[in-house]
Structures are given as structure tokens and as C-alpha cells.
């Protein structure tokens, strides 16, 4: 069985690294440290230009929960149009109601805005109070796949639910395990669940090339502004080899 490995990245630098390591698809994000936020228009456009594999852009306007205001939804709709204009292959979407059910109206608007782009529903499913009802809705609306940890902290811990999801969907959409996936557990997750795709970042850090450094000043919550997050090709390659 062939298993597609999707790699999530938050810099253009990581795209050719992931691609050369054998990634089958890219999830394009900014700020992986907050779970992944929408990439800028310029970032989307450059990624589409240099990639030889499909690129799906996450549409997530802020960190935190998936309960979005009408203004948030308008931002996401505009970002979906931006992804289309940039030449991306798909978008990664999700929204919930306050009671944890899928926000059908908002998600329907996003699906309509996506047009002929591919669609992944993201890990909002893992915060959903009725995940199998959500899967029914997504299948009825021709969503391609759902990225999920099986409602657990990691995909490895959510194996039983992931297996249920794969059985429930019967190939009408793809269940793509993600969260905590590594070369050490990818094969177990795939073989135990029957999934045909898997998702990871495989990230590491590299040192900044700055010669001058003022270590006293830092941006945000970072301990250092001189550690740059990038994809680790060794992790991606070892994951792919494990799945073979």
C-alpha cells in the first residue's frame, strides 16, 4: 500500500527541503508554534511557483479555538480567494459552533468559495462534540480528507478512533492521521487504522545567519530570535522509509 506523506511547513525555505525529502503534499502555514495560521498572499504565490507537488494552504485567521465571528468568516473567505489567485491546489478549513458541532453554514460558504480547489477539513474535528455527524456533512459536501489525531493529544493515542473513522467513511473521504507522527510510530498508525495518508511537520531549528545579535531583545514568547524553524529532511525521509 502506498502512503502519501503530507508535510506542514511555515516558511518557504522548508518547501524544497520537504519536497526533496519525498513529501507528497505540502500544508502551507505560518506560525506552526500556534498550530498553523494562514500564510500571506506573497508566501502563497511563491510556494505555488516553486512547488512540484500539491500545496494546500491552511485558512485559519488566528490561534485558539475554532468558534469564528462573522468578521472571522469574511477574512477566511477572502483568504480562500487569495489562495485561488495565488495558484494553490487546495485549502485547509474548519469551523465549529459554540456547542462543538460543525458550523455548517460557515463551512458551506468556505467550500463554495474554494470552487475547484481541493479541500481538507483540519483538526477542528478533534474539538468537535459530534465528530461522526461532522464526517457525514463533509462527505455529503465532497470534502477530500480530514486531518485528525483521532480526538486525542496525538495520533498514536487516537488509533482506535482513527480506525473507527476510516471504517465509517468507507473511502468517501480520506482520514489523515496527524499530531505527534514520527518515524517511530508512522507505520503502526497506518497499519492499525487503514489510513492512506499521514501528516507531520518533522521540524527542527537552524541557527540564524545574523552576525550581529542582540540577545536581550526577543519577539513574542520566543527565547531567542536566532533559532529558525525548518523542516528536517532526515525525519521526513525516515518516516517515508518506515512506511515502505
PDB file of C-alpha atoms in Angstrom:
ATOM      1  CA  UNK A   1       0.000   0.000   0.000  1.00  0.00           C
ATOM      2  CA  UNK A   2       1.307   3.423  -0.972  1.00  0.00           C
ATOM      3  CA  UNK A   3       1.023   6.043   1.764  1.00  0.00           C
ATOM      4  CA  UNK A   4       1.175   9.763   0.969  1.00  0.00           C
ATOM      5  CA  UNK A   5       3.136  11.849   3.450  1.00  0.00           C
ATOM      6  CA  UNK A   6       1.932  15.421   3.858  1.00  0.00           C
ATOM      7  CA  UNK A   7       4.378  17.856   5.456  1.00  0.00           C
ATOM      8  CA  UNK A   8       3.243  21.070   7.144  1.00  0.00           C
ATOM      9  CA  UNK A   9       5.670  23.970   6.845  1.00  0.00           C
ATOM     10  CA  UNK A  10       5.767  27.588   7.987  1.00  0.00           C
ATOM     11  CA  UNK A  11       8.497  29.012   5.767  1.00  0.00           C
ATOM     12  CA  UNK A  12       9.296  28.995   2.070  1.00  0.00           C
ATOM     13  CA  UNK A  13      12.760  27.707   2.965  1.00  0.00           C
ATOM     14  CA  UNK A  14      11.186  24.449   4.151  1.00  0.00           C
ATOM     15  CA  UNK A  15       9.243  23.748   0.960  1.00  0.00           C
ATOM     16  CA  UNK A  16      12.085  22.498  -1.271  1.00  0.00           C
ATOM     17  CA  UNK A  17      13.537  20.632   1.718  1.00  0.00           C
ATOM     18  CA  UNK A  18      10.278  18.736   2.295  1.00  0.00           C
ATOM     19  CA  UNK A  19       9.802  18.151  -1.409  1.00  0.00           C
ATOM     20  CA  UNK A  20      13.311  16.761  -1.906  1.00  0.00           C
ATOM     21  CA  UNK A  21      12.855  14.517   1.141  1.00  0.00           C
ATOM     22  CA  UNK A  22       9.867  12.853  -0.520  1.00  0.00           C
ATOM     23  CA  UNK A  23       6.782  14.722   0.710  1.00  0.00           C
ATOM     24  CA  UNK A  24       3.737  14.079  -1.429  1.00  0.00           C
ATOM     25  CA  UNK A  25       1.880  17.237  -0.467  1.00  0.00           C
ATOM     26  CA  UNK A  26       2.523  20.443   1.463  1.00  0.00           C
ATOM     27  CA  UNK A  27       0.281  22.088   4.025  1.00  0.00           C
ATOM     28  CA  UNK A  28       1.276  25.743   3.846  1.00  0.00           C
ATOM     29  CA  UNK A  29       1.112  27.606   7.152  1.00  0.00           C
ATOM     30  CA  UNK A  30       2.596  30.417   9.099  1.00  0.00           C
ATOM     31  CA  UNK A  31       3.292  30.044  12.834  1.00  0.00           C
ATOM     32  CA  UNK A  32       3.398  26.297  13.382  1.00  0.00           C
ATOM     33  CA  UNK A  33       4.104  27.111  17.031  1.00  0.00           C
ATOM     34  CA  UNK A  34       0.442  28.162  17.371  1.00  0.00           C
ATOM     35  CA  UNK A  35      -0.920  25.229  15.378  1.00  0.00           C
ATOM     36  CA  UNK A  36      -0.613  26.860  11.965  1.00  0.00           C
ATOM     37  CA  UNK A  37      -2.122  30.123  10.702  1.00  0.00           C
ATOM     38  CA  UNK A  38      -2.961  31.439   7.228  1.00  0.00           C
ATOM     39  CA  UNK A  39       0.033  32.164   5.016  1.00  0.00           C
ATOM     40  CA  UNK A  40       0.433  35.614   3.490  1.00  0.00           C
ATOM     41  CA  UNK A  41      -0.527  36.245  -0.141  1.00  0.00           C
ATOM     42  CA  UNK A  42       3.109  36.581  -1.164  1.00  0.00           C
ATOM     43  CA  UNK A  43       4.057  33.374   0.628  1.00  0.00           C
ATOM     44  CA  UNK A  44       1.206  31.504  -1.102  1.00  0.00           C
ATOM     45  CA  UNK A  45       2.200  32.821  -4.513  1.00  0.00           C
ATOM     46  CA  UNK A  46       5.868  31.921  -4.131  1.00  0.00           C
ATOM     47  CA  UNK A  47       5.034  28.461  -2.804  1.00  0.00           C
ATOM     48  CA  UNK A  48       2.797  27.756  -5.787  1.00  0.00           C
ATOM     49  CA  UNK A  49       5.537  28.981  -8.112  1.00  0.00           C
ATOM     50  CA  UNK A  50       8.344  26.764  -6.812  1.00  0.00           C
ATOM     51  CA  UNK A  51       6.492  23.601  -5.782  1.00  0.00           C
ATOM     52  CA  UNK A  52       6.322  20.467  -7.904  1.00  0.00           C
ATOM     53  CA  UNK A  53       3.832  18.814  -5.537  1.00  0.00           C
ATOM     54  CA  UNK A  54       0.349  19.924  -4.435  1.00  0.00           C
ATOM     55  CA  UNK A  55       0.230  22.780  -1.929  1.00  0.00           C
ATOM     56  CA  UNK A  56      -2.784  23.259   0.351  1.00  0.00           C
ATOM     57  CA  UNK A  57      -2.988  26.480   2.342  1.00  0.00           C
ATOM     58  CA  UNK A  58      -4.436  26.468   5.833  1.00  0.00           C
ATOM     59  CA  UNK A  59      -7.188  29.038   6.311  1.00  0.00           C
ATOM     60  CA  UNK A  60      -7.020  29.928   9.994  1.00  0.00           C
ATOM     61  CA  UNK A  61      -7.033  33.643  10.825  1.00  0.00           C
ATOM     62  CA  UNK A  62      -5.966  33.397  14.454  1.00  0.00           C
ATOM     63  CA  UNK A  63      -4.748  30.998  17.105  1.00  0.00           C
ATOM     64  CA  UNK A  64      -7.058  29.489  19.701  1.00  0.00           C
ATOM     65  CA  UNK A  65     -10.470  27.893  19.228  1.00  0.00           C
ATOM     66  CA  UNK A  66     -12.496  27.351  16.055  1.00  0.00           C
ATOM     67  CA  UNK A  67     -15.532  29.423  17.027  1.00  0.00           C
ATOM     68  CA  UNK A  68     -15.425  32.220  14.470  1.00  0.00           C
ATOM     69  CA  UNK A  69     -17.262  35.536  14.313  1.00  0.00           C
ATOM     70  CA  UNK A  70     -18.857  36.803  11.111  1.00  0.00           C
ATOM     71  CA  UNK A  71     -15.785  39.028  10.637  1.00  0.00           C
ATOM     72  CA  UNK A  72     -13.504  35.991  11.016  1.00  0.00           C
ATOM     73  CA  UNK A  73     -15.517  34.145   8.377  1.00  0.00           C
ATOM     74  CA  UNK A  74     -15.256  37.080   5.970  1.00  0.00           C
ATOM     75  CA  UNK A  75     -11.481  37.068   6.460  1.00  0.00           C
ATOM     76  CA  UNK A  76     -11.340  33.325   5.745  1.00  0.00           C
ATOM     77  CA  UNK A  77     -13.465  33.666   2.603  1.00  0.00           C
ATOM     78  CA  UNK A  78     -11.159  36.381   1.303  1.00  0.00           C
ATOM     79  CA  UNK A  79      -8.104  34.248   2.156  1.00  0.00           C
ATOM     80  CA  UNK A  80      -9.604  31.351   0.188  1.00  0.00           C
ATOM     81  CA  UNK A  81      -9.965  33.643  -2.831  1.00  0.00           C
ATOM     82  CA  UNK A  82      -6.344  34.712  -2.280  1.00  0.00           C
ATOM     83  CA  UNK A  83      -5.258  31.046  -2.290  1.00  0.00           C
ATOM     84  CA  UNK A  84      -7.070  30.504  -5.583  1.00  0.00           C
ATOM     85  CA  UNK A  85      -5.496  33.563  -7.163  1.00  0.00           C
ATOM     86  CA  UNK A  86      -2.066  32.504  -5.892  1.00  0.00           C
ATOM     87  CA  UNK A  87      -2.358  29.163  -7.674  1.00  0.00           C
ATOM     88  CA  UNK A  88      -2.551  26.819  -4.685  1.00  0.00           C
ATOM     89  CA  UNK A  89      -4.041  23.372  -5.217  1.00  0.00           C
ATOM     90  CA  UNK A  90      -6.284  23.364  -2.174  1.00  0.00           C
ATOM     91  CA  UNK A  91      -7.236  24.839   1.164  1.00  0.00           C
ATOM     92  CA  UNK A  92      -7.463  23.501   4.701  1.00  0.00           C
ATOM     93  CA  UNK A  93     -10.554  24.748   6.520  1.00  0.00           C
ATOM     94  CA  UNK A  94     -12.665  24.249   9.635  1.00  0.00           C
ATOM     95  CA  UNK A  95     -15.142  25.977  11.940  1.00  0.00           C
ATOM     96  CA  UNK A  96     -17.298  24.971  14.908  1.00  0.00           C
ATOM     97  CA  UNK A  97     -20.342  26.239  16.775  1.00  0.00           C
ATOM     98  CA  UNK A  98     -20.192  27.057  20.489  1.00  0.00           C
ATOM     99  CA  UNK A  99     -21.693  23.642  21.317  1.00  0.00           C
ATOM    100  CA  UNK A 100     -18.857  21.907  19.459  1.00  0.00           C
ATOM    101  CA  UNK A 101     -20.890  20.884  16.422  1.00  0.00           C
ATOM    102  CA  UNK A 102     -19.592  21.676  12.953  1.00  0.00           C
ATOM    103  CA  UNK A 103     -20.516  25.199  11.785  1.00  0.00           C
ATOM    104  CA  UNK A 104     -22.320  24.045   8.669  1.00  0.00           C
ATOM    105  CA  UNK A 105     -23.193  27.482   7.299  1.00  0.00           C
ATOM    106  CA  UNK A 106     -19.658  28.857   7.619  1.00  0.00           C
ATOM    107  CA  UNK A 107     -18.055  25.680   6.286  1.00  0.00           C
ATOM    108  CA  UNK A 108     -20.516  25.596   3.366  1.00  0.00           C
ATOM    109  CA  UNK A 109     -19.558  29.173   2.477  1.00  0.00           C
ATOM    110  CA  UNK A 110     -15.874  28.226   2.543  1.00  0.00           C
ATOM    111  CA  UNK A 111     -16.470  25.162   0.365  1.00  0.00           C
ATOM    112  CA  UNK A 112     -18.357  27.322  -2.148  1.00  0.00           C
ATOM    113  CA  UNK A 113     -15.580  29.927  -2.158  1.00  0.00           C
ATOM    114  CA  UNK A 114     -12.976  27.212  -2.779  1.00  0.00           C
ATOM    115  CA  UNK A 115     -14.617  26.267  -6.072  1.00  0.00           C
ATOM    116  CA  UNK A 116     -12.449  23.692  -7.818  1.00  0.00           C
ATOM    117  CA  UNK A 117      -9.732  23.723  -5.148  1.00  0.00           C
ATOM    118  CA  UNK A 118      -9.193  20.580  -3.110  1.00  0.00           C
ATOM    119  CA  UNK A 119     -10.432  20.743   0.479  1.00  0.00           C
ATOM    120  CA  UNK A 120      -9.077  19.308   3.720  1.00  0.00           C
ATOM    121  CA  UNK A 121     -11.002  19.778   6.967  1.00  0.00           C
ATOM    122  CA  UNK A 122      -8.450  20.409   9.696  1.00  0.00           C
ATOM    123  CA  UNK A 123      -8.130  19.414  13.339  1.00  0.00           C
ATOM    124  CA  UNK A 124     -11.199  21.388  14.360  1.00  0.00           C
ATOM    125  CA  UNK A 125     -12.673  17.870  14.087  1.00  0.00           C
ATOM    126  CA  UNK A 126     -10.692  16.956  17.217  1.00  0.00           C
ATOM    127  CA  UNK A 127     -12.601  19.612  19.196  1.00  0.00           C
ATOM    128  CA  UNK A 128     -15.948  18.572  17.718  1.00  0.00           C
ATOM    129  CA  UNK A 129     -18.696  17.272  20.032  1.00  0.00           C
ATOM    130  CA  UNK A 130     -20.261  15.222  17.222  1.00  0.00           C
ATOM    131  CA  UNK A 131     -17.334  14.176  15.004  1.00  0.00           C
ATOM    132  CA  UNK A 132     -19.167  11.460  13.107  1.00  0.00           C
ATOM    133  CA  UNK A 133     -22.030  13.823  12.270  1.00  0.00           C
ATOM    134  CA  UNK A 134     -19.354  16.212  11.029  1.00  0.00           C
ATOM    135  CA  UNK A 135     -17.891  13.466   8.858  1.00  0.00           C
ATOM    136  CA  UNK A 136     -21.342  12.832   7.348  1.00  0.00           C
ATOM    137  CA  UNK A 137     -21.664  16.510   6.491  1.00  0.00           C
ATOM    138  CA  UNK A 138     -18.179  16.687   4.997  1.00  0.00           C
ATOM    139  CA  UNK A 139     -18.720  13.568   2.886  1.00  0.00           C
ATOM    140  CA  UNK A 140     -22.013  14.965   1.596  1.00  0.00           C
ATOM    141  CA  UNK A 141     -20.144  18.102   0.528  1.00  0.00           C
ATOM    142  CA  UNK A 142     -17.313  16.287  -1.278  1.00  0.00           C
ATOM    143  CA  UNK A 143     -14.528  17.294   1.101  1.00  0.00           C
ATOM    144  CA  UNK A 144     -11.418  15.273   0.202  1.00  0.00           C
ATOM    145  CA  UNK A 145      -9.969  14.499   3.610  1.00  0.00           C
ATOM    146  CA  UNK A 146      -9.970  15.173   7.328  1.00  0.00           C
ATOM    147  CA  UNK A 147      -6.778  15.820   9.284  1.00  0.00           C
ATOM    148  CA  UNK A 148      -7.254  14.369  12.751  1.00  0.00           C
ATOM    149  CA  UNK A 149      -5.491  12.938  15.776  1.00  0.00           C
ATOM    150  CA  UNK A 150      -8.500  10.744  16.473  1.00  0.00           C
ATOM    151  CA  UNK A 151      -9.708  13.270  19.099  1.00  0.00           C
ATOM    152  CA  UNK A 152      -6.604  12.563  21.203  1.00  0.00           C
ATOM    153  CA  UNK A 153      -3.482  14.505  22.115  1.00  0.00           C
ATOM    154  CA  UNK A 154      -1.582  12.600  19.422  1.00  0.00           C
ATOM    155  CA  UNK A 155      -2.471  10.282  16.552  1.00  0.00           C
ATOM    156  CA  UNK A 156      -0.673   7.460  18.306  1.00  0.00           C
ATOM    157  CA  UNK A 157      -3.075   7.811  21.250  1.00  0.00           C
ATOM    158  CA  UNK A 158      -6.090   8.181  18.957  1.00  0.00           C
ATOM    159  CA  UNK A 159      -5.570   5.000  16.942  1.00  0.00           C
ATOM    160  CA  UNK A 160      -8.865   3.348  17.928  1.00  0.00           C
ATOM    161  CA  UNK A 161     -10.936   6.391  16.967  1.00  0.00           C
ATOM    162  CA  UNK A 162      -8.929   6.850  13.767  1.00  0.00           C
ATOM    163  CA  UNK A 163      -9.696   3.240  12.881  1.00  0.00           C
ATOM    164  CA  UNK A 164     -13.410   3.889  13.530  1.00  0.00           C
ATOM    165  CA  UNK A 165     -13.293   6.957  11.312  1.00  0.00           C
ATOM    166  CA  UNK A 166     -11.652   5.074   8.435  1.00  0.00           C
ATOM    167  CA  UNK A 167     -14.279   2.345   8.706  1.00  0.00           C
ATOM    168  CA  UNK A 168     -17.118   4.872   8.978  1.00  0.00           C
ATOM    169  CA  UNK A 169     -16.126   6.874   5.906  1.00  0.00           C
ATOM    170  CA  UNK A 170     -15.636   3.804   3.685  1.00  0.00           C
ATOM    171  CA  UNK A 171     -13.282   5.646   1.342  1.00  0.00           C
ATOM    172  CA  UNK A 172     -15.721   8.510   0.683  1.00  0.00           C
ATOM    173  CA  UNK A 173     -13.102  10.813   2.143  1.00  0.00           C
ATOM    174  CA  UNK A 174      -9.599  10.207   3.423  1.00  0.00           C
ATOM    175  CA  UNK A 175      -8.826  10.126   7.129  1.00  0.00           C
ATOM    176  CA  UNK A 176      -5.319  11.569   7.518  1.00  0.00           C
ATOM    177  CA  UNK A 177      -3.729  10.978  10.944  1.00  0.00           C
ATOM    178  CA  UNK A 178      -1.659  13.865  12.267  1.00  0.00           C
ATOM    179  CA  UNK A 179      -0.186  15.169  15.549  1.00  0.00           C
ATOM    180  CA  UNK A 180       2.895  13.583  17.047  1.00  0.00           C
ATOM    181  CA  UNK A 181       3.604  11.480  13.961  1.00  0.00           C
ATOM    182  CA  UNK A 182       7.235  10.370  13.732  1.00  0.00           C
ATOM    183  CA  UNK A 183       9.411   7.766  12.017  1.00  0.00           C
ATOM    184  CA  UNK A 184       8.936   5.609  15.119  1.00  0.00           C
ATOM    185  CA  UNK A 185       5.137   5.434  15.057  1.00  0.00           C
ATOM    186  CA  UNK A 186       4.026   6.221  11.483  1.00  0.00           C
ATOM    187  CA  UNK A 187       3.918   2.579  10.366  1.00  0.00           C
ATOM    188  CA  UNK A 188       1.968   1.479  13.446  1.00  0.00           C
ATOM    189  CA  UNK A 189      -0.569   4.277  12.968  1.00  0.00           C
ATOM    190  CA  UNK A 190      -1.105   3.478   9.294  1.00  0.00           C
ATOM    191  CA  UNK A 191      -1.270  -0.282   9.723  1.00  0.00           C
ATOM    192  CA  UNK A 192      -3.584  -0.033  12.736  1.00  0.00           C
ATOM    193  CA  UNK A 193      -6.022   2.420  11.176  1.00  0.00           C
ATOM    194  CA  UNK A 194      -6.022   1.634   7.454  1.00  0.00           C
ATOM    195  CA  UNK A 195      -5.202   5.250   6.594  1.00  0.00           C
ATOM    196  CA  UNK A 196      -3.601   6.007   3.220  1.00  0.00           C
ATOM    197  CA  UNK A 197      -2.183   9.420   4.126  1.00  0.00           C
ATOM    198  CA  UNK A 198      -0.308  10.758   7.123  1.00  0.00           C
ATOM    199  CA  UNK A 199       0.692  14.259   8.256  1.00  0.00           C
ATOM    200  CA  UNK A 200       3.674  15.653  10.143  1.00  0.00           C
ATOM    201  CA  UNK A 201       5.932  18.676  10.384  1.00  0.00           C
ATOM    202  CA  UNK A 202       9.236  16.925  11.043  1.00  0.00           C
ATOM    203  CA  UNK A 203      10.527  20.287  12.155  1.00  0.00           C
ATOM    204  CA  UNK A 204      13.822  21.262  13.677  1.00  0.00           C
ATOM    205  CA  UNK A 205      15.647  24.561  14.103  1.00  0.00           C
ATOM    206  CA  UNK A 206      18.683  26.086  12.484  1.00  0.00           C
ATOM    207  CA  UNK A 207      20.781  28.943  13.765  1.00  0.00           C
ATOM    208  CA  UNK A 208      20.271  32.390  12.273  1.00  0.00           C
ATOM    209  CA  UNK A 209      22.873  33.651   9.824  1.00  0.00           C
ATOM    210  CA  UNK A 210      22.932  37.034  11.567  1.00  0.00           C
ATOM    211  CA  UNK A 211      26.455  38.135  12.502  1.00  0.00           C
ATOM    212  CA  UNK A 212      25.190  40.809  14.901  1.00  0.00           C
ATOM    213  CA  UNK A 213      22.900  39.583  17.686  1.00  0.00           C
ATOM    214  CA  UNK A 214      21.198  41.490  20.466  1.00  0.00           C
ATOM    215  CA  UNK A 215      20.107  38.590  22.678  1.00  0.00           C
ATOM    216  CA  UNK A 216      18.453  40.965  25.172  1.00  0.00           C
ATOM    217  CA  UNK A 217      15.548  41.764  22.849  1.00  0.00           C
ATOM    218  CA  UNK A 218      13.146  38.991  21.826  1.00  0.00           C
ATOM    219  CA  UNK A 219       9.924  38.944  19.820  1.00  0.00           C
ATOM    220  CA  UNK A 220       6.797  37.376  21.312  1.00  0.00           C
ATOM    221  CA  UNK A 221       7.243  34.340  23.548  1.00  0.00           C
ATOM    222  CA  UNK A 222      10.416  33.116  21.882  1.00  0.00           C
ATOM    223  CA  UNK A 223      13.505  32.560  23.998  1.00  0.00           C
ATOM    224  CA  UNK A 224      15.632  33.582  21.040  1.00  0.00           C
ATOM    225  CA  UNK A 225      15.025  35.264  17.700  1.00  0.00           C
ATOM    226  CA  UNK A 226      18.017  33.434  16.270  1.00  0.00           C
ATOM    227  CA  UNK A 227      16.552  29.913  16.128  1.00  0.00           C
ATOM    228  CA  UNK A 228      14.768  29.431  12.795  1.00  0.00           C
ATOM    229  CA  UNK A 229      12.197  26.633  12.413  1.00  0.00           C
ATOM    230  CA  UNK A 230      12.728  24.483   9.311  1.00  0.00           C
ATOM    231  CA  UNK A 231      11.778  21.044   8.041  1.00  0.00           C
ATOM    232  CA  UNK A 232      14.213  18.281   8.975  1.00  0.00           C
ATOM    233  CA  UNK A 233      14.682  16.185   5.811  1.00  0.00           C
ATOM    234  CA  UNK A 234      16.037  13.249   7.789  1.00  0.00           C
ATOM    235  CA  UNK A 235      12.781  12.947   9.762  1.00  0.00           C
ATOM    236  CA  UNK A 236      10.697  13.056   6.575  1.00  0.00           C
ATOM    237  CA  UNK A 237      12.889  10.508   4.798  1.00  0.00           C
ATOM    238  CA  UNK A 238      12.919   8.152   7.779  1.00  0.00           C
ATOM    239  CA  UNK A 239       9.132   8.382   8.047  1.00  0.00           C
ATOM    240  CA  UNK A 240       8.744   7.539   4.366  1.00  0.00           C
ATOM    241  CA  UNK A 241      11.206   4.653   4.655  1.00  0.00           C
ATOM    242  CA  UNK A 242       9.356   3.301   7.697  1.00  0.00           C
ATOM    243  CA  UNK A 243       6.092   3.321   5.737  1.00  0.00           C
ATOM    244  CA  UNK A 244       7.695   1.301   2.949  1.00  0.00           C
TER     245      UNK A 244
END
